[in-house]
Coordinates of C-alpha atoms and ligand atoms in Angstrom, one line a residue:
M1 CA 20.6 -26.3 1.9
P2 CA 22.0 -23.0 3.0
K3 CA 19.9 -20.9 5.0
R4 CA 17.4 -18.6 2.6
H5 CA 16.5 -15.2 4.0
A6 CA 13.7 -13.2 2.6
L7 CA 13.2 -9.6 3.1
I8 CA 9.8 -8.3 1.9
T9 CA 9.2 -4.7 1.7
G10 CA 5.7 -3.8 2.4
G11 CA 5.4 -7.3 4.0
A12 CA 2.5 -6.0 6.5
G13 CA 0.1 -5.2 3.6
F14 CA -2.4 -7.3 1.7
I15 CA -0.2 -9.4 -0.5
G16 CA 3.0 -9.1 1.7
S17 CA 1.4 -10.6 4.8
H18 CA 0.3 -13.8 2.7
L19 CA 3.6 -14.0 1.0
V20 CA 5.2 -14.1 4.7
D21 CA 3.2 -17.1 5.6
V22 CA 4.0 -18.9 2.2
L23 CA 7.8 -18.3 2.5
L24 CA 7.8 -19.3 6.3
D25 CA 6.1 -22.5 5.3
R26 CA 8.9 -23.1 2.6
G27 CA 11.5 -22.6 5.1
F28 CA 12.6 -19.3 4.4
E29 CA 13.8 -17.1 7.3
V30 CA 11.5 -13.8 6.8
S31 CA 12.1 -10.3 7.6
V32 CA 9.3 -7.6 6.9
L33 CA 10.2 -4.0 6.3
D34 CA 7.1 -1.8 6.3
C35 CA 6.2 1.8 7.6
L36 CA 2.8 0.8 8.4
A37 CA 1.4 3.7 6.1
P38 CA -1.6 5.1 7.9
Q39 CA -3.9 5.1 4.6
V40 CA -3.6 1.3 4.7
H41 CA -3.2 0.5 8.4
A42 CA -4.9 3.4 10.3
D43 CA -8.1 1.4 10.9
A44 CA -6.6 -1.9 11.1
E45 CA -6.6 -4.2 14.2
L46 CA -3.2 -4.4 15.9
D47 CA -1.3 -6.6 18.1
D48 CA 0.5 -5.6 21.3
E49 CA 3.7 -4.5 19.3
G50 CA 1.4 -2.3 16.9
W51 CA 1.6 -4.5 13.8
P52 CA -1.4 -6.0 12.2
I53 CA -3.0 -8.7 14.0
Y54 CA -2.9 -11.0 11.0
L55 CA 0.8 -10.7 10.6
N56 CA 2.8 -13.9 11.1
R57 CA 4.9 -13.7 14.4
G58 CA 7.4 -16.1 12.7
A59 CA 8.8 -13.0 10.7
R60 CA 11.3 -10.4 12.0
R61 CA 9.4 -7.1 11.7
I62 CA 11.2 -4.0 11.0
R63 CA 9.3 -0.8 11.2
G64 CA 10.8 1.7 9.0
D65 CA 10.2 3.8 5.9
L66 CA 12.3 3.1 2.6
L67 CA 12.7 6.8 2.1
D68 CA 14.4 7.3 5.4
D69 CA 18.3 7.4 5.5
G70 CA 20.0 3.8 5.7
V71 CA 16.7 2.2 6.9
F72 CA 16.8 -0.3 3.8
A73 CA 20.5 -0.8 3.6
E74 CA 20.4 -1.6 7.4
S75 CA 17.8 -4.1 6.8
L76 CA 19.7 -6.0 4.4
A77 CA 21.9 -7.9 6.6
G78 CA 21.9 -11.6 5.8
V79 CA 19.0 -11.3 3.2
T80 CA 19.5 -13.5 0.2
H81 CA 16.0 -13.2 -1.4
L82 CA 14.5 -9.6 -1.9
V83 CA 10.8 -8.7 -2.6
H84 CA 9.7 -5.4 -3.3
L85 CA 6.1 -4.9 -2.6
A86 CA 5.9 -1.5 -0.8
A87 CA 4.2 1.2 -2.7
S88 CA 1.5 3.8 -2.8
V89 CA -1.1 2.0 -4.7
G90 CA -4.1 3.9 -5.8
V91 CA -4.7 4.6 -9.5
G92 CA -7.1 7.4 -9.2
Q93 CA -5.2 9.2 -6.2
S94 CA -2.0 9.0 -8.0
M95 CA -3.3 11.5 -10.6
T96 CA -3.5 14.2 -7.8
N97 CA -0.9 13.1 -5.2
I98 CA 1.9 13.1 -8.2
V99 CA 4.7 14.1 -6.0
D100 CA 4.1 11.7 -3.1
Y101 CA 3.3 8.9 -5.4
S102 CA 6.5 9.5 -7.5
R103 CA 8.6 9.9 -4.1
N104 CA 7.2 6.7 -2.4
N105 CA 7.4 4.7 -5.4
V106 CA 10.1 5.8 -7.9
M107 CA 12.4 7.4 -5.3
A108 CA 12.2 4.5 -3.0
A109 CA 13.2 2.1 -5.6
A110 CA 15.9 4.3 -6.4
I111 CA 17.3 4.3 -2.8
M112 CA 17.1 0.4 -2.6
L113 CA 18.8 -0.2 -5.9
E114 CA 21.6 2.3 -5.2
A115 CA 22.2 0.5 -1.9
L116 CA 22.5 -2.7 -3.6
S117 CA 24.7 -1.3 -6.2
M118 CA 27.1 -0.4 -3.3
G119 CA 27.9 -4.0 -3.3
D120 CA 27.7 -4.5 0.4
H121 CA 24.9 -7.2 0.4
T122 CA 24.2 -10.9 0.1
V123 CA 21.2 -10.8 -2.2
E124 CA 21.0 -13.4 -4.8
R125 CA 17.4 -12.9 -6.4
M126 CA 14.8 -10.4 -6.5
A127 CA 11.4 -10.1 -7.4
V128 CA 9.3 -6.9 -7.5
A129 CA 5.5 -6.5 -8.0
S130 CA 4.5 -4.8 -11.2
S131 CA 1.0 -4.3 -12.4
M132 CA -1.6 -4.9 -15.2
S133 CA -2.1 -1.1 -15.3
I134 CA 1.3 -0.6 -17.1
Y135 CA -0.4 -2.0 -20.2
G136 CA -3.0 0.7 -20.4
E137 CA -5.7 -0.9 -22.6
G138 CA -5.5 -4.6 -23.0
E139 CA -5.0 -6.3 -26.3
Y140 CA -8.0 -6.7 -28.8
R141 CA -8.8 -8.3 -32.0
R142 CA -10.2 -6.8 -35.1
P143 CA -13.1 -9.0 -36.2
S144 CA -12.9 -7.9 -40.0
D145 CA -9.4 -9.5 -40.3
R146 CA -8.9 -11.1 -37.1
A147 CA -5.7 -9.2 -36.6
S148 CA -4.4 -8.6 -32.9
V149 CA -4.4 -5.0 -32.3
A150 CA -3.2 -2.7 -29.2
P151 CA -5.3 0.3 -29.3
G152 CA -4.5 3.6 -27.4
L153 CA -7.1 5.1 -24.6
R154 CA -10.3 5.9 -25.6
S155 CA -10.6 9.6 -26.5
H156 CA -12.5 12.2 -24.3
A157 CA -14.8 13.1 -27.1
Q158 CA -15.9 9.3 -27.1
L159 CA -16.2 9.1 -23.4
E160 CA -18.4 12.3 -23.2
T161 CA -20.9 10.6 -25.5
R162 CA -20.9 7.7 -23.0
S163 CA -19.7 5.2 -25.4
W164 CA -17.6 3.0 -23.5
E165 CA -16.3 0.2 -25.9
M166 CA -13.4 0.2 -27.9
D167 CA -14.4 1.3 -31.5
V168 CA -11.6 2.0 -33.9
A169 CA -12.4 3.0 -37.5
G170 CA -16.2 2.1 -37.1
E171 CA -15.5 -1.2 -36.0
R172 CA -15.9 -2.7 -32.5
L173 CA -12.8 -4.6 -31.3
E174 CA -13.0 -7.6 -29.2
P175 CA -11.1 -7.7 -26.0
V176 CA -8.4 -10.8 -26.0
P177 CA -6.0 -11.8 -23.3
T178 CA -3.0 -9.6 -23.1
T179 CA 0.4 -11.0 -23.4
E180 CA 3.7 -9.6 -22.0
E181 CA 4.6 -8.5 -25.6
K182 CA 1.8 -5.8 -25.7
A183 CA 3.3 -2.2 -25.9
L184 CA 3.3 -0.5 -22.5
Q185 CA 0.9 2.4 -22.4
P186 CA 0.4 3.5 -18.7
A187 CA -2.3 5.8 -18.4
S188 CA -1.8 7.1 -14.7
I189 CA 0.8 8.2 -12.5
Y190 CA 0.6 4.9 -10.6
A191 CA 0.9 3.1 -13.7
I192 CA 4.1 4.8 -14.8
N193 CA 5.7 4.2 -11.3
K194 CA 4.9 0.6 -11.4
R195 CA 6.3 0.6 -15.1
D196 CA 9.5 2.3 -13.4
H197 CA 9.5 -0.3 -10.8
E198 CA 9.7 -2.9 -13.2
E199 CA 12.3 -1.2 -15.5
M200 CA 14.3 0.0 -12.7
F201 CA 14.6 -3.4 -11.1
L202 CA 15.2 -5.1 -14.2
A203 CA 17.8 -2.9 -15.6
V204 CA 19.7 -2.7 -12.1
G205 CA 19.4 -6.5 -11.3
R206 CA 20.9 -7.3 -14.8
A207 CA 23.9 -5.0 -14.2
L208 CA 24.4 -6.5 -10.9
Q209 CA 23.8 -9.9 -12.2
I210 CA 21.2 -10.6 -9.7
P211 CA 18.5 -12.5 -11.3
T212 CA 15.2 -10.4 -11.3
I213 CA 11.8 -10.9 -11.9
A214 CA 8.8 -8.6 -12.3
L215 CA 5.3 -10.1 -11.8
R216 CA 2.5 -8.1 -13.5
L217 CA -0.3 -8.7 -11.0
F218 CA -3.9 -8.3 -12.1
N219 CA -6.8 -7.7 -9.5
A220 CA -5.8 -9.6 -6.5
Y221 CA -8.6 -10.3 -4.0
G222 CA -8.7 -12.2 -0.5
S223 CA -8.4 -11.8 3.1
R224 CA -6.5 -8.8 4.6
Q225 CA -7.0 -6.2 2.1
S226 CA -7.7 -2.8 3.9
L227 CA -11.4 -2.5 3.6
N228 CA -11.0 1.3 4.8
N229 CA -8.7 2.3 1.8
P230 CA -11.1 4.0 -0.7
Y231 CA -8.3 4.3 -3.3
T232 CA -7.6 0.7 -4.3
G233 CA -8.9 -2.7 -4.4
V234 CA -12.3 -3.1 -6.2
A235 CA -13.2 -6.1 -4.3
A236 CA -12.5 -4.5 -1.0
I237 CA -14.2 -1.4 -1.9
F238 CA -17.2 -3.1 -2.9
I239 CA -17.4 -5.0 0.3
S240 CA -16.9 -2.0 2.2
R241 CA -20.0 -0.5 0.6
L242 CA -22.0 -3.5 1.1
L243 CA -21.3 -4.0 4.6
N244 CA -22.4 -0.3 5.1
D245 CA -25.8 -1.4 3.2
Q246 CA -24.6 0.8 0.2
P247 CA -24.7 -0.1 -3.5
P248 CA -21.1 -0.7 -5.0
L249 CA -20.4 2.3 -7.2
V250 CA -19.3 1.0 -10.7
F251 CA -17.8 3.4 -13.0
E252 CA -19.1 3.5 -16.9
D253 CA -21.6 0.7 -17.3
G254 CA -19.8 -1.9 -15.2
G255 CA -19.0 -3.9 -18.5
Q256 CA -15.1 -3.6 -17.8
L257 CA -13.8 -7.0 -17.9
R258 CA -11.1 -7.8 -15.3
D259 CA -9.2 -10.8 -14.0
F260 CA -9.4 -11.5 -10.2
V261 CA -6.8 -13.7 -8.9
H262 CA -6.7 -15.1 -5.4
V263 CA -4.1 -13.5 -3.2
L264 CA -2.7 -16.9 -2.3
D265 CA -2.0 -17.8 -6.0
V266 CA -0.1 -14.3 -6.0
A267 CA 2.0 -15.2 -3.2
E268 CA 2.8 -18.7 -4.4
A269 CA 3.9 -17.2 -8.0
F270 CA 6.4 -14.9 -5.8
A271 CA 7.6 -18.0 -3.9
V272 CA 7.8 -20.1 -6.9
V273 CA 9.9 -17.3 -8.9
L274 CA 12.1 -16.6 -5.9
E275 CA 12.9 -20.3 -5.2
S276 CA 13.8 -21.2 -8.9
D277 CA 17.4 -20.9 -9.9
R278 CA 16.8 -20.0 -13.4
P279 CA 18.9 -16.9 -14.4
V280 CA 16.3 -14.8 -15.6
W281 CA 15.6 -11.0 -15.9
D282 CA 12.0 -10.8 -17.4
A283 CA 8.4 -9.9 -16.7
Y284 CA 5.4 -12.2 -16.1
N285 CA 1.7 -12.1 -16.1
V286 CA -0.1 -13.4 -13.0
G287 CA -3.7 -13.8 -12.9
S288 CA -6.4 -16.2 -12.6
G289 CA -6.8 -16.9 -16.4
R290 CA -10.6 -16.1 -16.0
S291 CA -12.2 -12.8 -16.7
I292 CA -15.4 -11.3 -15.5
T293 CA -17.0 -7.9 -15.6
V294 CA -17.0 -5.3 -12.6
V295 CA -20.8 -5.6 -12.3
Q296 CA -20.7 -9.5 -12.2
M297 CA -17.9 -9.1 -9.2
A298 CA -20.4 -6.6 -7.4
T299 CA -22.9 -8.9 -7.8
L300 CA -21.3 -12.0 -6.6
L301 CA -20.0 -10.2 -3.5
A302 CA -23.6 -9.1 -2.6
R303 CA -24.8 -12.7 -3.0
L304 CA -22.0 -14.0 -0.7
L305 CA -22.3 -11.3 1.7
H306 CA -26.4 -11.9 1.9
K307 CA -27.1 -8.4 0.9
N308 CA -29.9 -7.6 -1.8
I309 CA -28.2 -4.7 -3.1
G310 CA -27.2 -4.3 -6.7
P311 CA -24.5 -2.3 -7.9
E312 CA -24.9 1.5 -8.7
R313 CA -23.7 2.3 -12.4
L314 CA -22.4 5.8 -12.4
N315 CA -22.3 5.9 -16.2
R316 CA -19.1 8.1 -15.7
Y317 CA -15.5 7.6 -16.6
R318 CA -12.8 7.6 -14.3
V319 CA -9.5 9.2 -15.7
G320 CA -6.7 6.5 -15.8
D321 CA -9.0 3.4 -16.1
V322 CA -9.0 1.2 -19.0
R323 CA -11.9 -0.7 -20.6
H324 CA -10.8 -4.0 -20.6
C325 CA -7.6 -5.7 -19.6
F326 CA -7.1 -9.5 -18.5
P327 CA -4.1 -11.5 -18.8
D328 CA -2.6 -14.4 -21.1
I329 CA -0.9 -16.4 -18.3
S330 CA 0.7 -19.0 -20.3
K331 CA 4.4 -17.6 -20.0
I332 CA 4.7 -18.0 -16.2
E333 CA 3.4 -21.5 -16.4
R334 CA 5.4 -22.3 -19.3
E335 CA 8.7 -21.0 -17.8
F336 CA 8.1 -21.5 -14.0
G337 CA 5.2 -24.1 -13.8
V338 CA 3.3 -21.5 -12.1
K339 CA -0.7 -22.1 -12.4
P340 CA -3.3 -20.3 -10.3
R341 CA -4.9 -23.1 -8.2
R342 CA -8.2 -21.3 -6.8
D343 CA -11.4 -20.9 -8.3
L344 CA -13.1 -17.4 -8.1
E345 CA -16.4 -18.7 -6.4
T346 CA -14.2 -20.7 -3.7
G347 CA -12.0 -17.9 -3.2
M348 CA -14.9 -15.4 -2.6
E349 CA -16.5 -17.6 -0.2
E350 CA -13.4 -17.7 1.9
L351 CA -13.3 -13.9 1.5
A352 CA -16.7 -13.4 2.7
A353 CA -16.1 -15.8 5.9
W354 CA -13.0 -13.6 6.7
V355 CA -15.0 -10.4 6.2
A356 CA -17.7 -11.7 8.8
H357 CA -15.0 -11.6 11.4
V358 CA -13.7 -8.1 10.8
R359 CA -14.5 -4.7 12.4
K360 CA -17.1 -2.8 10.1
P361 CA -15.2 -0.7 7.6
F362 CA -15.8 3.1 7.2
D363 CA -17.6 3.6 4.0
R364 CA -14.9 6.3 2.3
A365 CA -16.1 5.5 -1.4
P366 CA -18.3 8.8 -1.5
L367 CA -15.4 10.7 0.0
S368 CA -13.0 9.5 -2.9
L369 CA -15.7 10.2 -5.5
R370 CA -16.1 13.6 -4.2
E371 CA -12.4 14.3 -4.5
L372 CA -12.1 12.7 -8.0
T373 CA -14.9 14.7 -9.3
E374 CA -13.7 18.2 -7.9
K375 CA -10.3 17.6 -9.6
R376 CA -12.1 16.7 -12.7
L377 CA -10.7 13.1 -12.6
V378 CA -14.3 11.6 -13.2
V379 CA -16.0 12.7 -16.4
Ligands
NAD401 N1 -3.4 -5.7 -4.9 C1 -3.5 -5.7 -6.1 O1 -4.5 -6.3 -6.7 C2 -2.3 -5.5 -6.9 C3 -2.3 -5.5 -8.1 C4 -1.1 -5.1 -9.0 C5 0.0 -4.6 -8.4 N2 0.2 -4.6 -6.9 C6 1.2 -4.2 -6.4 O2 1.6 -5.2 -5.3 C7 2.3 -4.5 -4.4 C8 1.5 -4.8 -3.0 O3 0.1 -4.3 -3.0 P1 -0.8 -4.6 -1.8 O4 -2.2 -4.6 -2.6 O5 -0.5 -5.6 -0.9 O6 -1.0 -3.1 -1.2 P2 -0.8 -2.7 0.3 O7 -1.1 -1.2 0.5 O8 -1.9 -3.6 1.0 O9 0.5 -2.9 1.0 C9 1.6 -2.1 0.9 C10 2.3 -2.1 2.0 O10 3.5 -1.1 1.7 C11 3.7 -0.5 2.9 N3 4.6 0.8 2.3 C12 4.2 1.7 1.6 N4 5.2 2.7 1.5 C13 6.2 2.1 2.3 C14 7.4 2.8 2.3 N5 8.0 4.0 1.8 N6 8.3 2.1 3.4 C15 8.0 0.9 3.8 N7 6.7 0.4 3.7 C16 5.8 1.0 2.7 C17 2.4 0.0 3.5 O11 2.6 0.5 4.7 C18 1.7 -1.5 3.2 O12 1.7 -2.2 4.4 C19 2.3 -3.0 -4.8 O13 3.6 -2.8 -5.2 C20 1.3 -3.0 -5.7 O14 1.5 -1.9 -6.6 C21 -1.0 -4.9 -6.2

């Protein structure tokens, strides 16, 4: 088999570092391109070369920023498989740092795709991380006629009455798994950036005849997620609170349904779509297939970390959040045979075991809540 060489942008991050391990195991040569963004890595434990200690030394490491002249183009030498994971990833933060988010997400993707369009490369296949956030609200069913509906966001007027569920024309809608066909209604700058990532890669990939797959990731959890970044990763943020003996802060009443998928199931999904030779330009949900509420997640984590601390329901709404969204994961299974293999309880136990060995994180949740409140992004 000819040598396969994967370049992973953002490969020193949470999902990227696991994907490095999985691809090395499958015989790929792997290069990581990462700028080690301070918000993600500033408090991380680093090795003697300044990279996170968890990053596999079997990968070539390129420290560089996608936005800097020539960095991406120079990293492409010999690359056959490209995975774009690098991004700024906080939903709430994206609503205030709009220029930074759009530059680091949209402009960086533009720089990459323009470099590919110059034709001087050996890339045969690409995958890009998209996100559940691009759906906005998930899919629902109207009980009266069992019709499938895709409602827009809840109105400010409704949210001010602290009525959280999805009521339309006097009827309470039932959440159901969201399929890839649902209309996209991104509700934050981050979500718009991720939709752009997906559409930009699919459009240019098709034009250049490089098969391209966008994976719409739901909430990934697992080891190596930054516990010090208060802007992203609900499980990591809750862990950081609990390790500081503080209650996880839950928006609304905590009844929002989400799908938490093990990071290795995410990494394996990337590996499978990259290894396939199917000529596709399409998007796929990646989740665990099981949904739980945010409060259930907080309670499970408290139990596993041996903390007798319940979540604090803020009874407030964070702009950009949706009530319920969890995926129908049948399309990627049908087309690629990808099926999640880890159940939540075992995965969370593993996460708790990892947490026991990391440095105690800073509790920055109050800071991020204060910032969002000052900017009127928490109602
Ligand atoms: N974690 C999730 O639950 C989740 C859910 C949906 C989508 N995603 C997407 O998956 C991808 C990876 O997410 P993650 O959770 O691993 O995030 P992460 O923050 O842990 O990793 C992102 C990495 O990208 C690097 N990076 C950021 N900007 C860069 C730039 N300009 N140049 C080079 N490197 C840069 C950072 O240093 C970091 O190491 C992102 O695109 C994110 O939008 C993640």
